[in-house]
mmCIF file of N, CA and C in Angstrom:
data_model
loop_
_atom_site.group_PDB
_atom_site.id
_atom_site.type_symbol
_atom_site.label_atom_id
_atom_site.label_comp_id
_atom_site.label_asym_id
_atom_site.label_seq_id
_atom_site.Cartn_x
_atom_site.Cartn_y
_atom_site.Cartn_z
ATOM 1 N N MET A 1 -10.839 24.166 62.028
ATOM 2 C CA MET A 1 -9.527 24.675 61.791
ATOM 3 C C MET A 1 -8.563 23.798 62.626
ATOM 4 N N LYS A 2 -7.389 23.515 62.076
ATOM 5 C CA LYS A 2 -6.419 22.782 62.844
ATOM 6 C C LYS A 2 -5.042 23.270 62.478
ATOM 7 N N THR A 3 -4.084 22.995 63.317
ATOM 8 C CA THR A 3 -2.700 23.367 62.966
ATOM 9 C C THR A 3 -1.921 22.103 62.683
ATOM 10 N N LYS A 4 -0.938 22.232 61.851
ATOM 11 C CA LYS A 4 -0.194 21.039 61.457
ATOM 12 C C LYS A 4 1.232 21.051 62.023
ATOM 13 N N ASP A 5 1.853 22.231 62.124
ATOM 14 C CA ASP A 5 3.218 22.290 62.540
ATOM 15 C C ASP A 5 3.482 23.638 63.225
ATOM 16 N N PHE A 6 4.414 23.614 64.125
ATOM 17 C CA PHE A 6 4.842 24.824 64.838
ATOM 18 C C PHE A 6 6.313 24.763 65.024
ATOM 19 N N LYS A 7 7.022 25.840 64.741
ATOM 20 C CA LYS A 7 8.467 25.895 65.010
ATOM 21 C C LYS A 7 8.884 27.352 65.149
ATOM 22 N N ILE A 8 9.933 27.545 65.928
ATOM 23 C CA ILE A 8 10.528 28.865 66.038
ATOM 24 C C ILE A 8 11.838 28.815 65.244
ATOM 25 N N ASN A 9 11.936 29.670 64.264
ATOM 26 C CA ASN A 9 13.112 29.638 63.395
ATOM 27 C C ASN A 9 14.267 30.422 63.973
ATOM 28 N N ARG A 10 13.950 31.430 64.744
ATOM 29 C CA ARG A 10 15.041 32.322 65.211
ATOM 30 C C ARG A 10 14.565 33.016 66.479
ATOM 31 N N ILE A 11 15.466 33.091 67.418
ATOM 32 C CA ILE A 11 15.239 33.802 68.685
ATOM 33 C C ILE A 11 16.162 34.975 68.694
ATOM 34 N N THR A 12 15.607 36.170 68.835
ATOM 35 C CA THR A 12 16.419 37.449 68.830
ATOM 36 C C THR A 12 16.293 38.105 70.160
ATOM 37 N N LYS A 13 17.428 38.569 70.708
ATOM 38 C CA LYS A 13 17.433 39.369 71.911
ATOM 39 C C LYS A 13 18.097 40.689 71.565
ATOM 40 N N ASP A 14 17.434 41.792 71.932
ATOM 41 C CA ASP A 14 18.016 43.075 71.762
ATOM 42 C C ASP A 14 18.824 43.408 73.025
ATOM 43 N N ILE A 15 20.025 43.922 72.803
ATOM 44 C CA ILE A 15 20.883 44.300 73.934
ATOM 45 C C ILE A 15 21.360 45.760 73.681
ATOM 46 N N SER A 16 21.696 46.419 74.819
ATOM 47 C CA SER A 16 22.149 47.787 74.686
ATOM 48 C C SER A 16 23.095 48.111 75.835
ATOM 49 N N THR A 17 23.883 49.125 75.602
ATOM 50 C CA THR A 17 24.782 49.683 76.651
ATOM 51 C C THR A 17 24.948 51.178 76.363
ATOM 52 N N VAL A 18 25.334 51.880 77.395
ATOM 53 C CA VAL A 18 25.605 53.305 77.260
ATOM 54 C C VAL A 18 27.121 53.474 77.254
ATOM 55 N N VAL A 19 27.595 54.190 76.196
ATOM 56 C CA VAL A 19 29.014 54.537 76.100
ATOM 57 C C VAL A 19 29.089 56.023 76.394
ATOM 58 N N VAL A 20 29.958 56.329 77.408
ATOM 59 C CA VAL A 20 30.112 57.729 77.831
ATOM 60 C C VAL A 20 31.513 58.164 77.356
ATOM 61 N N LEU A 21 31.495 59.279 76.591
ATOM 62 C CA LEU A 21 32.791 59.864 76.105
ATOM 63 C C LEU A 21 33.403 60.720 77.179
ATOM 64 N N GLU A 22 34.642 61.125 76.946
ATOM 65 C CA GLU A 22 35.349 61.921 77.918
ATOM 66 C C GLU A 22 34.656 63.243 78.195
ATOM 67 N N ASP A 23 33.963 63.828 77.221
ATOM 68 C CA ASP A 23 33.259 65.060 77.400
ATOM 69 C C ASP A 23 31.869 64.851 78.032
ATOM 70 N N LYS A 24 31.586 63.662 78.488
ATOM 71 C CA LYS A 24 30.325 63.257 79.159
ATOM 72 C C LYS A 24 29.157 63.084 78.153
ATOM 73 N N THR A 25 29.419 63.158 76.841
ATOM 74 C CA THR A 25 28.394 62.821 75.876
ATOM 75 C C THR A 25 28.109 61.309 75.955
ATOM 76 N N GLU A 26 26.830 60.940 75.957
ATOM 77 C CA GLU A 26 26.512 59.519 76.052
ATOM 78 C C GLU A 26 25.816 59.082 74.778
ATOM 79 N N PHE A 27 26.147 57.850 74.383
ATOM 80 C CA PHE A 27 25.500 57.188 73.261
ATOM 81 C C PHE A 27 24.921 55.848 73.675
ATOM 82 N N ILE A 28 23.651 55.620 73.423
ATOM 83 C CA ILE A 28 23.037 54.304 73.692
ATOM 84 C C ILE A 28 23.298 53.439 72.461
ATOM 85 N N MET A 29 24.057 52.408 72.660
ATOM 86 C CA MET A 29 24.433 51.558 71.531
ATOM 87 C C MET A 29 23.629 50.246 71.631
ATOM 88 N N CYS A 30 23.118 49.796 70.530
ATOM 89 C CA CYS A 30 22.346 48.595 70.491
ATOM 90 C C CYS A 30 22.960 47.473 69.629
ATOM 91 N N GLY A 31 22.638 46.274 70.017
ATOM 92 C CA GLY A 31 23.093 45.156 69.264
ATOM 93 C C GLY A 31 22.050 44.052 69.371
ATOM 94 N N LYS A 32 22.337 42.926 68.737
ATOM 95 C CA LYS A 32 21.375 41.812 68.697
ATOM 96 C C LYS A 32 22.141 40.487 68.969
ATOM 97 N N ILE A 33 21.468 39.651 69.688
ATOM 98 C CA ILE A 33 21.913 38.250 69.831
ATOM 99 C C ILE A 33 20.835 37.468 69.054
ATOM 100 N N ILE A 34 21.313 36.761 68.014
ATOM 101 C CA ILE A 34 20.346 35.931 67.240
ATOM 102 C C ILE A 34 20.855 34.484 67.335
ATOM 103 N N ASP A 35 19.972 33.628 67.775
ATOM 104 C CA ASP A 35 20.283 32.225 67.965
ATOM 105 C C ASP A 35 21.594 32.018 68.755
ATOM 106 N N GLY A 36 21.748 32.832 69.823
ATOM 107 C CA GLY A 36 22.852 32.711 70.718
ATOM 108 C C GLY A 36 24.170 33.297 70.202
ATOM 109 N N ILE A 37 24.132 33.972 69.089
ATOM 110 C CA ILE A 37 25.347 34.547 68.504
ATOM 111 C C ILE A 37 25.261 36.062 68.508
ATOM 112 N N LEU A 38 26.253 36.716 69.093
ATOM 113 C CA LEU A 38 26.290 38.158 69.087
ATOM 114 C C LEU A 38 26.611 38.686 67.667
ATOM 115 N N ARG A 39 25.738 39.454 67.093
ATOM 116 C CA ARG A 39 25.918 39.977 65.749
ATOM 117 C C ARG A 39 26.748 41.257 65.780
ATOM 118 N N SER A 40 27.482 41.503 64.700
ATOM 119 C CA SER A 40 28.433 42.599 64.683
ATOM 120 C C SER A 40 27.774 43.973 64.327
ATOM 121 N N SER A 41 26.521 43.960 63.977
ATOM 122 C CA SER A 41 25.886 45.236 63.615
ATOM 123 C C SER A 41 25.487 46.068 64.863
ATOM 124 N N ILE A 42 26.463 46.804 65.395
ATOM 125 C CA ILE A 42 26.257 47.593 66.587
ATOM 126 C C ILE A 42 26.071 49.050 66.153
ATOM 127 N N ALA A 43 24.954 49.648 66.571
ATOM 128 C CA ALA A 43 24.633 51.011 66.141
ATOM 129 C C ALA A 43 23.971 51.768 67.247
ATOM 130 N N PRO A 44 23.968 53.114 67.117
ATOM 131 C CA PRO A 44 23.304 53.954 68.153
ATOM 132 C C PRO A 44 21.752 53.854 67.998
ATOM 133 N N VAL A 45 21.008 54.203 69.038
ATOM 134 C CA VAL A 45 19.575 54.249 68.931
ATOM 135 C C VAL A 45 19.245 55.268 67.873
ATOM 136 N N PHE A 46 18.084 55.137 67.265
ATOM 137 C CA PHE A 46 17.740 55.972 66.109
ATOM 138 C C PHE A 46 17.747 57.450 66.401
ATOM 139 N N HIS A 47 17.370 57.892 67.587
ATOM 140 C CA HIS A 47 17.338 59.334 67.821
ATOM 141 C C HIS A 47 18.749 59.960 68.010
ATOM 142 N N GLN A 48 19.762 59.087 68.127
ATOM 143 C CA GLN A 48 21.142 59.568 68.246
ATOM 144 C C GLN A 48 21.931 59.321 66.926
ATOM 145 N N ASP A 49 21.289 58.820 65.933
ATOM 146 C CA ASP A 49 21.961 58.449 64.717
ATOM 147 C C ASP A 49 22.649 59.590 64.040
ATOM 148 N N ASP A 50 21.969 60.752 63.897
ATOM 149 C CA ASP A 50 22.632 61.923 63.260
ATOM 150 C C ASP A 50 23.844 62.418 64.038
ATOM 151 N N GLU A 51 23.657 62.506 65.331
ATOM 152 C CA GLU A 51 24.767 62.979 66.161
ATOM 153 C C GLU A 51 25.950 62.048 66.076
ATOM 154 N N PHE A 52 25.701 60.754 66.084
ATOM 155 C CA PHE A 52 26.734 59.701 65.969
ATOM 156 C C PHE A 52 27.492 59.846 64.648
ATOM 157 N N HIS A 53 26.755 60.033 63.572
ATOM 158 C CA HIS A 53 27.376 60.121 62.277
ATOM 159 C C HIS A 53 28.079 61.419 61.980
ATOM 160 N N ASN A 54 27.865 62.418 62.819
ATOM 161 C CA ASN A 54 28.633 63.669 62.725
ATOM 162 C C ASN A 54 30.005 63.551 63.380
ATOM 163 N N LEU A 55 30.225 62.475 64.110
ATOM 164 C CA LEU A 55 31.556 62.249 64.718
ATOM 165 C C LEU A 55 32.555 61.728 63.711
ATOM 166 N N SER A 56 33.838 61.871 64.004
ATOM 167 C CA SER A 56 34.809 61.319 63.060
ATOM 168 C C SER A 56 34.676 59.781 63.071
ATOM 169 N N GLU A 57 35.141 59.186 61.971
ATOM 170 C CA GLU A 57 35.069 57.734 61.828
ATOM 171 C C GLU A 57 35.868 57.042 62.918
ATOM 172 N N GLU A 58 36.961 57.664 63.325
ATOM 173 C CA GLU A 58 37.771 57.093 64.417
ATOM 174 C C GLU A 58 36.963 57.014 65.712
ATOM 175 N N ILE A 59 36.299 58.078 66.072
ATOM 176 C CA ILE A 59 35.512 58.090 67.331
ATOM 177 C C ILE A 59 34.332 57.112 67.198
ATOM 178 N N GLN A 60 33.672 57.076 66.056
ATOM 179 C CA GLN A 60 32.573 56.097 65.844
ATOM 180 C C GLN A 60 33.073 54.669 66.086
ATOM 181 N N ASN A 61 34.216 54.343 65.515
ATOM 182 C CA ASN A 61 34.799 53.034 65.688
ATOM 183 C C ASN A 61 35.141 52.720 67.132
ATOM 184 N N GLU A 62 35.664 53.705 67.840
ATOM 185 C CA GLU A 62 35.975 53.516 69.269
ATOM 186 C C GLU A 62 34.720 53.261 70.080
ATOM 187 N N ILE A 63 33.653 54.002 69.789
ATOM 188 C CA ILE A 63 32.381 53.790 70.477
ATOM 189 C C ILE A 63 31.811 52.405 70.208
ATOM 190 N N GLN A 64 31.833 52.028 68.914
ATOM 191 C CA GLN A 64 31.363 50.700 68.582
ATOM 192 C C GLN A 64 32.219 49.579 69.218
ATOM 193 N N ASP A 65 33.519 49.772 69.240
ATOM 194 C CA ASP A 65 34.384 48.782 69.906
ATOM 195 C C ASP A 65 34.109 48.684 71.388
ATOM 196 N N ALA A 66 33.911 49.821 72.033
ATOM 197 C CA ALA A 66 33.613 49.842 73.496
ATOM 198 C C ALA A 66 32.294 49.083 73.741
ATOM 199 N N ALA A 67 31.309 49.351 72.890
ATOM 200 C CA ALA A 67 29.984 48.648 73.033
ATOM 201 C C ALA A 67 30.181 47.154 72.795
ATOM 202 N N LYS A 68 30.896 46.783 71.774
ATOM 203 C CA LYS A 68 31.122 45.354 71.457
ATOM 204 C C LYS A 68 31.848 44.657 72.622
ATOM 205 N N ASN A 69 32.810 45.297 73.151
ATOM 206 C CA ASN A 69 33.552 44.715 74.313
ATOM 207 C C ASN A 69 32.589 44.462 75.470
ATOM 208 N N GLU A 70 31.730 45.410 75.741
ATOM 209 C CA GLU A 70 30.779 45.276 76.850
ATOM 210 C C GLU A 70 29.795 44.129 76.518
ATOM 211 N N PHE A 71 29.315 44.049 75.261
ATOM 212 C CA PHE A 71 28.425 42.981 74.907
ATOM 213 C C PHE A 71 29.087 41.629 74.980
ATOM 214 N N ASP A 72 30.309 41.532 74.494
ATOM 215 C CA ASP A 72 31.082 40.285 74.570
ATOM 216 C C ASP A 72 31.299 39.823 76.020
ATOM 217 N N ARG A 73 31.505 40.792 76.873
ATOM 218 C CA ARG A 73 31.769 40.510 78.307
ATOM 219 C C ARG A 73 30.551 40.039 79.054
ATOM 220 N N ASN A 74 29.378 40.528 78.596
ATOM 221 C CA ASN A 74 28.182 40.286 79.422
ATOM 222 C C ASN A 74 27.075 39.496 78.766
ATOM 223 N N TYR A 75 27.040 39.332 77.466
ATOM 224 C CA TYR A 75 25.808 38.764 76.877
ATOM 225 C C TYR A 75 25.562 37.297 77.219
ATOM 226 N N MET A 76 26.518 36.539 77.555
ATOM 227 C CA MET A 76 26.301 35.127 77.935
ATOM 228 C C MET A 76 25.602 34.948 79.284
ATOM 229 N N LYS A 77 25.607 36.039 80.074
ATOM 230 C CA LYS A 77 24.929 36.003 81.363
ATOM 231 C C LYS A 77 23.418 35.934 81.220
ATOM 232 N N TYR A 78 22.929 36.339 80.026
ATOM 233 C CA TYR A 78 21.508 36.412 79.847
ATOM 234 C C TYR A 78 21.046 35.369 78.882
#
């Protein structure tokens, strides 16, 4: 047996942050850095998905924006 070629097509890093609402409710928001680019698909962890989607669209957007701002501010450090 021999190998002919090896390459890595994509490097993915999972990132997360906790967003705390005024009522002290916390959401763990996750994102991905793929090939050094922060992707825009920011979502809550799976066990908080139902609770997150029960919020108004406005609050959901605010939570996602807060998470994205934190990711933008910090992801290049890693």
